[in-house]
Coordinates of C-alpha atoms and ligand atoms in Angstrom, one line a residue:
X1 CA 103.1 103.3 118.9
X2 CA 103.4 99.6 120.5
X3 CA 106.4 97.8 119.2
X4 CA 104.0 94.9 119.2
X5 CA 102.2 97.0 116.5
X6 CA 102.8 97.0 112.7
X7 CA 104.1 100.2 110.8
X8 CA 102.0 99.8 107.2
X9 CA 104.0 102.0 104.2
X10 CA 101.9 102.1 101.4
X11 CA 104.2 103.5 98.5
X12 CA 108.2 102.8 97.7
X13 CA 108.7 106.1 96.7
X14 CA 111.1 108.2 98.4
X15 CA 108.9 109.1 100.6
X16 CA 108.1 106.0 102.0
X17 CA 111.1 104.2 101.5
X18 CA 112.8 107.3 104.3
X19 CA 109.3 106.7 106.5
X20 CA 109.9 102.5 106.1
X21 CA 114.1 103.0 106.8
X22 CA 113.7 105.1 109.6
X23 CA 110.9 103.2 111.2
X24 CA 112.7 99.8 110.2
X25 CA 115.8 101.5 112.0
X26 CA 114.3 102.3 115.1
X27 CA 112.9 98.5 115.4
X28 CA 109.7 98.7 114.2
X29 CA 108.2 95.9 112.3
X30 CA 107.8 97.4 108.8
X31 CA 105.7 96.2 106.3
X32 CA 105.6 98.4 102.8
X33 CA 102.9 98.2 100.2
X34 CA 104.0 98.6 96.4
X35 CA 101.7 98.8 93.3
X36 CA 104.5 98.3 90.5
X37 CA 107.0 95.6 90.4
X38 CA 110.1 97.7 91.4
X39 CA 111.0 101.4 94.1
X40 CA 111.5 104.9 93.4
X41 CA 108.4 105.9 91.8
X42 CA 109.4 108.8 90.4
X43 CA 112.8 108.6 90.7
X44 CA 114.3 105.6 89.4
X45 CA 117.1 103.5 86.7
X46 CA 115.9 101.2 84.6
X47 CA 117.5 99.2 81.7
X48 CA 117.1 100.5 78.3
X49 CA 117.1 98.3 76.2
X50 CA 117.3 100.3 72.5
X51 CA 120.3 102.2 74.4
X52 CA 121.4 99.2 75.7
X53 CA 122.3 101.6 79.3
X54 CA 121.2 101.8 82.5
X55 CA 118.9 105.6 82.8
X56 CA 117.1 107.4 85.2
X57 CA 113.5 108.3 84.4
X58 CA 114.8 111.7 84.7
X59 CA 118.2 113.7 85.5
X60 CA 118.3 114.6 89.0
X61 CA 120.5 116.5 91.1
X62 CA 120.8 117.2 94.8
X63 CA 122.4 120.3 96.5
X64 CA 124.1 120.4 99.7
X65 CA 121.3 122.0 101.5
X66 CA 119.0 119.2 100.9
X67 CA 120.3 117.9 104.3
X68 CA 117.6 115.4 104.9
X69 CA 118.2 113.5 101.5
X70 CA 122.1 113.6 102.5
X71 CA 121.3 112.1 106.0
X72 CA 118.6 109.3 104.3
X73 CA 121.5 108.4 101.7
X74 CA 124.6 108.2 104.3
X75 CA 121.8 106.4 106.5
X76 CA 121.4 103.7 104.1
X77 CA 125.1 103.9 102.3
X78 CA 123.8 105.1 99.3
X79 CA 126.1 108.2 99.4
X80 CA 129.0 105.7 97.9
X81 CA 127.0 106.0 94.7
X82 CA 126.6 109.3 95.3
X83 CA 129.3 112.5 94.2
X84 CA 130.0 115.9 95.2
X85 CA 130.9 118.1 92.3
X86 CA 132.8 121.3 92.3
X87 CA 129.8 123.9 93.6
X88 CA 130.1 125.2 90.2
X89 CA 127.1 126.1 87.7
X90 CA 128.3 126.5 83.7
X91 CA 125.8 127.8 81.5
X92 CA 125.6 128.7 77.8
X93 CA 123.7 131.1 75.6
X94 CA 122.7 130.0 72.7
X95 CA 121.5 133.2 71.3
X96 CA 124.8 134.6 71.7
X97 CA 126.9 131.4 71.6
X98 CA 128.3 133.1 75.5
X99 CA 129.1 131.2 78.6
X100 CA 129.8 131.9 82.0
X101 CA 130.1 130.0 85.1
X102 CA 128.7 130.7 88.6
X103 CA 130.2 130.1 91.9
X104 CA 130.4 130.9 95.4
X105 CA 132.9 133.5 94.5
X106 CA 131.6 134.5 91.3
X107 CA 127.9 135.3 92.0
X108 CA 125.1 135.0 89.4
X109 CA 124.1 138.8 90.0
X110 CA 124.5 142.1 91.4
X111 CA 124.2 142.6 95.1
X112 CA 120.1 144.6 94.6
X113 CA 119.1 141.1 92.3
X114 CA 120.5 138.6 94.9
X115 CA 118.6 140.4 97.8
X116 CA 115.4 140.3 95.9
X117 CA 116.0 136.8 95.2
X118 CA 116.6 136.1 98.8
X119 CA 113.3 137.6 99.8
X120 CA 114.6 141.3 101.1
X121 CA 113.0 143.2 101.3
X122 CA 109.0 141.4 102.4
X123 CA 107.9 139.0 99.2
X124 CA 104.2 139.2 99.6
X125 CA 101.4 136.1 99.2
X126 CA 100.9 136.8 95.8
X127 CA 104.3 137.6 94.5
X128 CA 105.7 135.3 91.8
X129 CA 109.4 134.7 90.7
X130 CA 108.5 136.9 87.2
X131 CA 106.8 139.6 89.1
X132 CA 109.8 139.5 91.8
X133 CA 112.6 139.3 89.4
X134 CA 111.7 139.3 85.9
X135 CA 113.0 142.6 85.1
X136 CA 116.1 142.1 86.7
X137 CA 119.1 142.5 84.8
X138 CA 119.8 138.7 85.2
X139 CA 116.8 136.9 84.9
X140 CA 117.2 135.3 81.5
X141 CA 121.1 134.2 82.4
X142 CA 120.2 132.9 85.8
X143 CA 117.1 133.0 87.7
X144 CA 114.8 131.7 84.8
X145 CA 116.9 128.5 84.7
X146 CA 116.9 128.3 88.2
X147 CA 112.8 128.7 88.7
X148 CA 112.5 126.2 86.0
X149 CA 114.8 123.9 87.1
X150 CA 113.7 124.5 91.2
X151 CA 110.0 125.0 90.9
X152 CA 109.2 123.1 87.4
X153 CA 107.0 126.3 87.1
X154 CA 107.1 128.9 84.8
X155 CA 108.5 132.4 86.8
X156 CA 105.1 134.1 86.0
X157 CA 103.1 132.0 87.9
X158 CA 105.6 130.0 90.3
X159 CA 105.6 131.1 93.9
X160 CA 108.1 134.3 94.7
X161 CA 107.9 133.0 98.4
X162 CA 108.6 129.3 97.9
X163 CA 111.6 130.6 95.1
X164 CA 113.4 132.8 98.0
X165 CA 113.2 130.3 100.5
X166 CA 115.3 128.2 98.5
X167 CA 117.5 130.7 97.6
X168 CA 118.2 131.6 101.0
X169 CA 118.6 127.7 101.6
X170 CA 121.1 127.2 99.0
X171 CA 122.8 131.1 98.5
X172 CA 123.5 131.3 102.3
X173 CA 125.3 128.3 103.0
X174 CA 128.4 129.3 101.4
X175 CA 129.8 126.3 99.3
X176 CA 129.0 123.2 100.7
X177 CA 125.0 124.2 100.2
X178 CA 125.7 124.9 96.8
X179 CA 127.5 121.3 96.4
X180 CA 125.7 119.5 93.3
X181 CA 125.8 115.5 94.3
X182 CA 125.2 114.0 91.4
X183 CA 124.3 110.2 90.3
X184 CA 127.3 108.9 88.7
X185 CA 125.8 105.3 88.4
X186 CA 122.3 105.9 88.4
X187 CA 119.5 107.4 91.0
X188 CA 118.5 103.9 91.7
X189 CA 122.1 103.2 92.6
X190 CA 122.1 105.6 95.5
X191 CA 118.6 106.4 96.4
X192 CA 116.5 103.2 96.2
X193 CA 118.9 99.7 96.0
X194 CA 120.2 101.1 99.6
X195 CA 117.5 101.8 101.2
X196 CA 115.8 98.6 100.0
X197 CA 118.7 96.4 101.5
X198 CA 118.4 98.5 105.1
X199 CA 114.8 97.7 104.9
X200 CA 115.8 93.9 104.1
X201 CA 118.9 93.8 106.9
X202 CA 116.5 95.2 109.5
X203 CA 113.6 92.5 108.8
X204 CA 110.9 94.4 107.0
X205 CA 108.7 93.0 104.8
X206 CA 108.2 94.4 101.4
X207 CA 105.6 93.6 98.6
X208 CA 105.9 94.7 95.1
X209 CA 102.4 94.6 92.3
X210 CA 100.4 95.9 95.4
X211 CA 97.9 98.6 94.7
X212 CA 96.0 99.8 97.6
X213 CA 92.5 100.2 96.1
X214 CA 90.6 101.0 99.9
X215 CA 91.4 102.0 103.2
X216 CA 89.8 102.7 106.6
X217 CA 90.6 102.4 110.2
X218 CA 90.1 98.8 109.9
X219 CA 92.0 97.6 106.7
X220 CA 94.2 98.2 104.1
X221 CA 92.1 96.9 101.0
X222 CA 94.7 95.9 97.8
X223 CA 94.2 94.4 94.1
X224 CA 93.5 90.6 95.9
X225 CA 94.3 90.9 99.4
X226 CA 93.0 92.4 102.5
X227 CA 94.9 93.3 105.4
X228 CA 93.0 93.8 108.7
X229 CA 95.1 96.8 110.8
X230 CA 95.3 96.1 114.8
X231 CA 94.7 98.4 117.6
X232 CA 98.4 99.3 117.6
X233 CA 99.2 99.4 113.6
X234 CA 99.4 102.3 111.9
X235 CA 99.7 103.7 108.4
X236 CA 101.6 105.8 106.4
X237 CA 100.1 106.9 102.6
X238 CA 102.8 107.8 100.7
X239 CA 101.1 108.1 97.7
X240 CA 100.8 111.1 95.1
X241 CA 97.6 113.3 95.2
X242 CA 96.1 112.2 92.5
X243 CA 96.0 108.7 93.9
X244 CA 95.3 109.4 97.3
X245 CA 91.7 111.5 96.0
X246 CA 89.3 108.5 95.3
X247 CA 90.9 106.7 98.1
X248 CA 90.1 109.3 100.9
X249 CA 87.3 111.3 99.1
X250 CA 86.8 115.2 100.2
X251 CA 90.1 115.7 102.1
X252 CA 92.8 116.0 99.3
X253 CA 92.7 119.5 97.0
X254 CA 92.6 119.6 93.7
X255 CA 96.6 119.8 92.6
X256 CA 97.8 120.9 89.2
X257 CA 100.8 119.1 88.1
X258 CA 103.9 120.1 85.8
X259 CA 105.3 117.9 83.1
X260 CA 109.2 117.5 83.0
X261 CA 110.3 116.1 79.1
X262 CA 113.9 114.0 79.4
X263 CA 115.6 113.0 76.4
X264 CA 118.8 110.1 76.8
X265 CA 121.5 110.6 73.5
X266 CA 123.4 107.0 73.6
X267 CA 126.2 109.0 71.7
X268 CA 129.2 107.0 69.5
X269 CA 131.4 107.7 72.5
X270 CA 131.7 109.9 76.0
X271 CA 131.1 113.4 75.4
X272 CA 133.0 115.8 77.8
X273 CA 130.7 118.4 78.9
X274 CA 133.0 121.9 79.4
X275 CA 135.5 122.5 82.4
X276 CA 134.7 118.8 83.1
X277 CA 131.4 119.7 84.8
X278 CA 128.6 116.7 85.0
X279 CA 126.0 119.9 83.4
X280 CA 125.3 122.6 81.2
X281 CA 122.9 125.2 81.7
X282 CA 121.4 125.6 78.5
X283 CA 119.7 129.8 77.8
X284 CA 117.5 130.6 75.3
X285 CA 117.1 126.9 74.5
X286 CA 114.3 124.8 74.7
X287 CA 116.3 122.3 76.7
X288 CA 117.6 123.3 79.9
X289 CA 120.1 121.6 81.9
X290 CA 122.2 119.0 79.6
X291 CA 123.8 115.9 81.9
X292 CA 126.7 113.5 80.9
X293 CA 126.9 110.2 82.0
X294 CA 129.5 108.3 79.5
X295 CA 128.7 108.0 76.5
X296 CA 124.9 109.4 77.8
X297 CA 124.1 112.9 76.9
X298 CA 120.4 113.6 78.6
X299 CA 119.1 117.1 78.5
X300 CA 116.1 118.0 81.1
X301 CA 113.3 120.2 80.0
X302 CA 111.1 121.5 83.0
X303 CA 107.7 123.6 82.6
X304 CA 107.4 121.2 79.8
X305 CA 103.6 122.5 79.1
X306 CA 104.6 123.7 74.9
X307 CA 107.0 120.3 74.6
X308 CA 105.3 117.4 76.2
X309 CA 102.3 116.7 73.5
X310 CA 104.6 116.9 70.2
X311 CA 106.4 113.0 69.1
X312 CA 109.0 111.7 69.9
X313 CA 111.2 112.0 67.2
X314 CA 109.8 115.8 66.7
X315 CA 111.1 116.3 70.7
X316 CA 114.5 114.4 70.1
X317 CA 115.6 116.7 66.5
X318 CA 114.5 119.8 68.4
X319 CA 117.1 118.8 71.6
X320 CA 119.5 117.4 69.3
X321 CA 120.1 120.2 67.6
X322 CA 120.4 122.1 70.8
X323 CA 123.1 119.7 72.0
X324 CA 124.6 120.2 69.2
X325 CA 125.2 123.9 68.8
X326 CA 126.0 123.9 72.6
X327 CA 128.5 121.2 71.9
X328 CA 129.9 122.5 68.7
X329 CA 129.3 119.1 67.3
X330 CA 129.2 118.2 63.9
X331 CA 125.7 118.1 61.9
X332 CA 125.1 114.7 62.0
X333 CA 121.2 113.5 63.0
X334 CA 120.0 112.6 66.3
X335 CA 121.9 108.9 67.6
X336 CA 119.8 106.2 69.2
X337 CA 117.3 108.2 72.1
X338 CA 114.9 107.7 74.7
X339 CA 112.3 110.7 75.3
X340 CA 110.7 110.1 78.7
X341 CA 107.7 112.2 79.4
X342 CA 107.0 112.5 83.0
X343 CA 103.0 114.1 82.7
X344 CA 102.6 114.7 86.4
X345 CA 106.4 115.1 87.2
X346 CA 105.3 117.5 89.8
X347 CA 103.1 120.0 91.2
X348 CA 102.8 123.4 90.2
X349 CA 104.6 125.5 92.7
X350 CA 102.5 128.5 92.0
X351 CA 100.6 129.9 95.3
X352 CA 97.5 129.0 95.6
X353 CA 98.7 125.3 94.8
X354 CA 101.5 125.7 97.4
X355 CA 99.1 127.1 100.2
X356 CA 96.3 124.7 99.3
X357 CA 99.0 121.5 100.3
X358 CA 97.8 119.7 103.3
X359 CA 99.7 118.5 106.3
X360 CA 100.4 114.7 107.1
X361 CA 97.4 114.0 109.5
X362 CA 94.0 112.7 108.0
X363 CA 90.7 112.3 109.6
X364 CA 91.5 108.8 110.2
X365 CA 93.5 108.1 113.4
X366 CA 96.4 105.7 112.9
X367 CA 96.6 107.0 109.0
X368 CA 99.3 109.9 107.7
X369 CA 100.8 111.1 104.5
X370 CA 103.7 111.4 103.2
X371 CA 105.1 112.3 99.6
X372 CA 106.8 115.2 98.4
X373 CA 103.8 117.3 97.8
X374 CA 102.7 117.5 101.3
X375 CA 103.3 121.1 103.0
X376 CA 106.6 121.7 103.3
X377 CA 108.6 124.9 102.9
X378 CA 110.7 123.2 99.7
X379 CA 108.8 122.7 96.4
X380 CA 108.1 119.0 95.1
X381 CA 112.1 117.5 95.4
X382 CA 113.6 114.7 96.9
X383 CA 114.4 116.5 99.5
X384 CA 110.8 117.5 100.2
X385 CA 110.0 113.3 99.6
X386 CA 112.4 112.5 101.9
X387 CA 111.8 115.2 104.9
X388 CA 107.7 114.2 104.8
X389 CA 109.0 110.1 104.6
X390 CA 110.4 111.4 108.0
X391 CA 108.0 113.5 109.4
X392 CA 105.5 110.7 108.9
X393 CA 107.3 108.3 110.9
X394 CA 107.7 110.4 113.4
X395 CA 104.4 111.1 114.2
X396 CA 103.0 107.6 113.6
X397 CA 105.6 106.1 116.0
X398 CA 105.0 109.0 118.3
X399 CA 108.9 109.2 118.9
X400 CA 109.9 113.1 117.6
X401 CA 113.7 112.7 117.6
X402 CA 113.6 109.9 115.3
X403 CA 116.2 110.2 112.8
X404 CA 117.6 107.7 110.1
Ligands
FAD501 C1 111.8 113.9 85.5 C2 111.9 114.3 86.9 C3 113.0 115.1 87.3 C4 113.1 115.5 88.6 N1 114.3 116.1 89.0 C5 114.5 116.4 90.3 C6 115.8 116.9 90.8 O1 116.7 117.2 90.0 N2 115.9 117.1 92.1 C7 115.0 116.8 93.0 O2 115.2 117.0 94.2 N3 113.8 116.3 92.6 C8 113.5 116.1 91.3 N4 112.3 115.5 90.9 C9 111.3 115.3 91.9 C10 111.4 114.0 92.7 O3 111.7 112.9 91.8 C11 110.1 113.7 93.4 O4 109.8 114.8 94.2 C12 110.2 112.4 94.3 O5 110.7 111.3 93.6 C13 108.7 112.1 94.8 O6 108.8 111.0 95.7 P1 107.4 110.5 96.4 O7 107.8 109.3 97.2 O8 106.8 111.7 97.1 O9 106.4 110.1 95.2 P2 106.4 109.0 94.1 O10 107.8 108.8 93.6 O11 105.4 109.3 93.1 O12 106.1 107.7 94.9 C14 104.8 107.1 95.0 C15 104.8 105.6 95.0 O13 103.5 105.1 95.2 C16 103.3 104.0 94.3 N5 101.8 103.9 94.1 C17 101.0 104.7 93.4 N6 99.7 104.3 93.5 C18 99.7 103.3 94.4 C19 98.7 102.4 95.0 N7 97.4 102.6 94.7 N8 99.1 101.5 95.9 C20 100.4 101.3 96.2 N9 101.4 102.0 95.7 C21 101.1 103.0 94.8 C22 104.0 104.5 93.0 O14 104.2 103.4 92.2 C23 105.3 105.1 93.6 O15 106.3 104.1 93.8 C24 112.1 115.2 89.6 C25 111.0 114.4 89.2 C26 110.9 114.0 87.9 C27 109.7 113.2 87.5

């Protein structure tokens, strides 16, 4: 690509906020296209105002193997915001009231289960994680929650393929790959604020309440602007599939999505979590993975098919009550909440989705994808955002080493 030209980022998701900060990085001019009045799409902080706290859309977490995300936060500084817990995994049972921790030295399973779950021997095409490991003596203790919380997909249909490569990902890299970094002041905090202020420090331009409603080789068509594209401007769509469909008819798949149900307990004061961990893996609960962020107790439900269509306050007695038992806390009622309900959190990773998701090049020269649900090896995650943010810019500034 020229330098003279223009590097268009349609999207302020992760995706295209890694696309716009390495571009912007390498000297491009940068310009990035927004349709609501703030970044992150689907990972973002907001201000609560019935909690009266700063909360994510949705709990997050990152492991140590998600290299990419690591590089995009040091890249931008966003790490400060960022911390490395101890590469330990609590869970509890609430059938049996049990708990256990895993760890690098204290592996979830027997030596036969973790080989399975590392894809040995062959996982075929149409294996999923239930068909894979569901009659394994650990399934319900450990790789259940993980499928849910990995492949928002429920083990009989999620892809056995796209489950072991991630367990090979984070199983064989020893302790720093099993690193949780957690958000400590917010996802915003770390992985959006940064990024936007690289993006600002290396001059690129940036308009929020911008919805791209056309686009051809010619212009980028938006709510009440046009913007005519030169010879040497290209364009990166980082924009979920079910955006991107009208806009370029016949070339995006049909994609089933996933729903993921959060619900934020402003509590009277902090609530330590056990062993001082930031989580809880929750078992035989409807919740799954419980957070603590001061006096924030948010508990993550994934697969979220049976939870997603009930009320609010039906959602927030079922979890509370969860929290409780797990906590040991007294009976009292639910405190102030928020239930957010992310519909089209993201795909299904079962896999025909998975194989049906197309690469970043469209029919359209000078136009590419990004977003987390473009092929990729990981399932919809930051990490999978971040590496196709990358990916894009690489190809659409022809420069393959590029890096943040
Ligand atoms: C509740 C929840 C929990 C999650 N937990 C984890 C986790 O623990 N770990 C993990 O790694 N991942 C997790 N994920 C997944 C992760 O958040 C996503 O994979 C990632 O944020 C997707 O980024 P993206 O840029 O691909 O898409 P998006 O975030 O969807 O970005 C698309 C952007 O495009 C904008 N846009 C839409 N239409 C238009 C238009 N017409 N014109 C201009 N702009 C437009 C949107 O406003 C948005 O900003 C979770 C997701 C959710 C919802």
């Amino acid at each position: 690509m020229s330098s003279a030209g223009t590097l268009h980022v349609v999207g302020a998701g992760l995706a295209g906020l890694a696309a716009a900060v390495a571009a912007a990085k390498a000297g491009q001019r940068v310009v990035v296209h927004e349709a609501a009045g703030h970044a992150g799409g689907r990972c973002r902080s907001f201000m609560d105002e019935r909690l009266g706290r700063v909360i994510d859309n949705g709990s997050h977490l990152v492991l140590g193997a998600n290299r990419t995300a690591l590089a995009y936060a040091r890249a931008t500084g966003g790490i400060e915001a960022m911390e490395a817990a101890q590469p330990a995994f609590p869970f509890i049972d609430l059938a049996s009231a049990k708990s256990w921790t895993v760890t690098p030295s204290r592996p979830p399973a027997g030596i036969g289960e973790i080989l399975r779950a590392l894809g040995l021997p062959w996982t075929g095409k149409s294996e999923t994680v239930g068909s894979r490991l569901g009659h394994t003596a650990s399934f319900t203790r450990f790789w259940l929650p993980m499928c849910e919380a990995i492949m928002n997909t429920a083990p009989h249909e999620a892809s056995a393929r796209m489950f072991t490569w991630t367990m090979r990902k984070a199983l064989l890299g020893g302790a720093p790959a099993l690193t949780p970094w957690i958000f400590p002041g917010g996802l915003s905090a770390a992985l959006v604020a940064p990024a936007l202020a690289t993006l600002s420090l290396f001059g690129a331009e940036i308009h929020f309440r911008r919805r791209l409603k056309a686009v051809n080789s010619q212009a980028l068509s938006f709510d009440d602007t046009e913007v005519a594209l030169g010879a040497a401007d290209r364009v990166i769509l980082a924009l979920p599939p079910w955006v991107l469909a009208p806009l370029l008819p016949g070339t995006i798949p049909d994609m089933p999505t996933r729903p993921i149900v959060n619900a934020h307990f402003r509590c009277a004061q902090p609530i330590d979590l056990p062993h001082g961990s930031h989580f809880l893996g929750l078992v035989n609960a409807s919740g799954h993975w419980l957070f603590t962020r001061g006096d924030v107790l948010s508990v993550t439900v994934s697969a979220a098919g049976s939870l997603v269509d009930l009320d609010n306050d039906s959602i927030a007695e079922r979890l509370w009550e969860e929290i409780r038992r797990a906590l040991n806390l007294p009976p009292i009622p639910p405190p102030p909440y928020r239930i957010m309900k992310e519909k089209r959190a993201t795909l299904a990773h079962d896999n025909q989705t998975t194989a049906s998701r197309p690469g970043p090049v469209t029919g359209i020269e000078g136009i590419f994808l990004a977003g987390d649900w473009i092929a990729s090896p990981w399932p919809c995650t930051i990490e999978a955002a971040i590496s196709s943010g990358l990916s894009a810019a690489r190809l659409a500034l022809s420069r393959p080493g590029l890096t943040f």
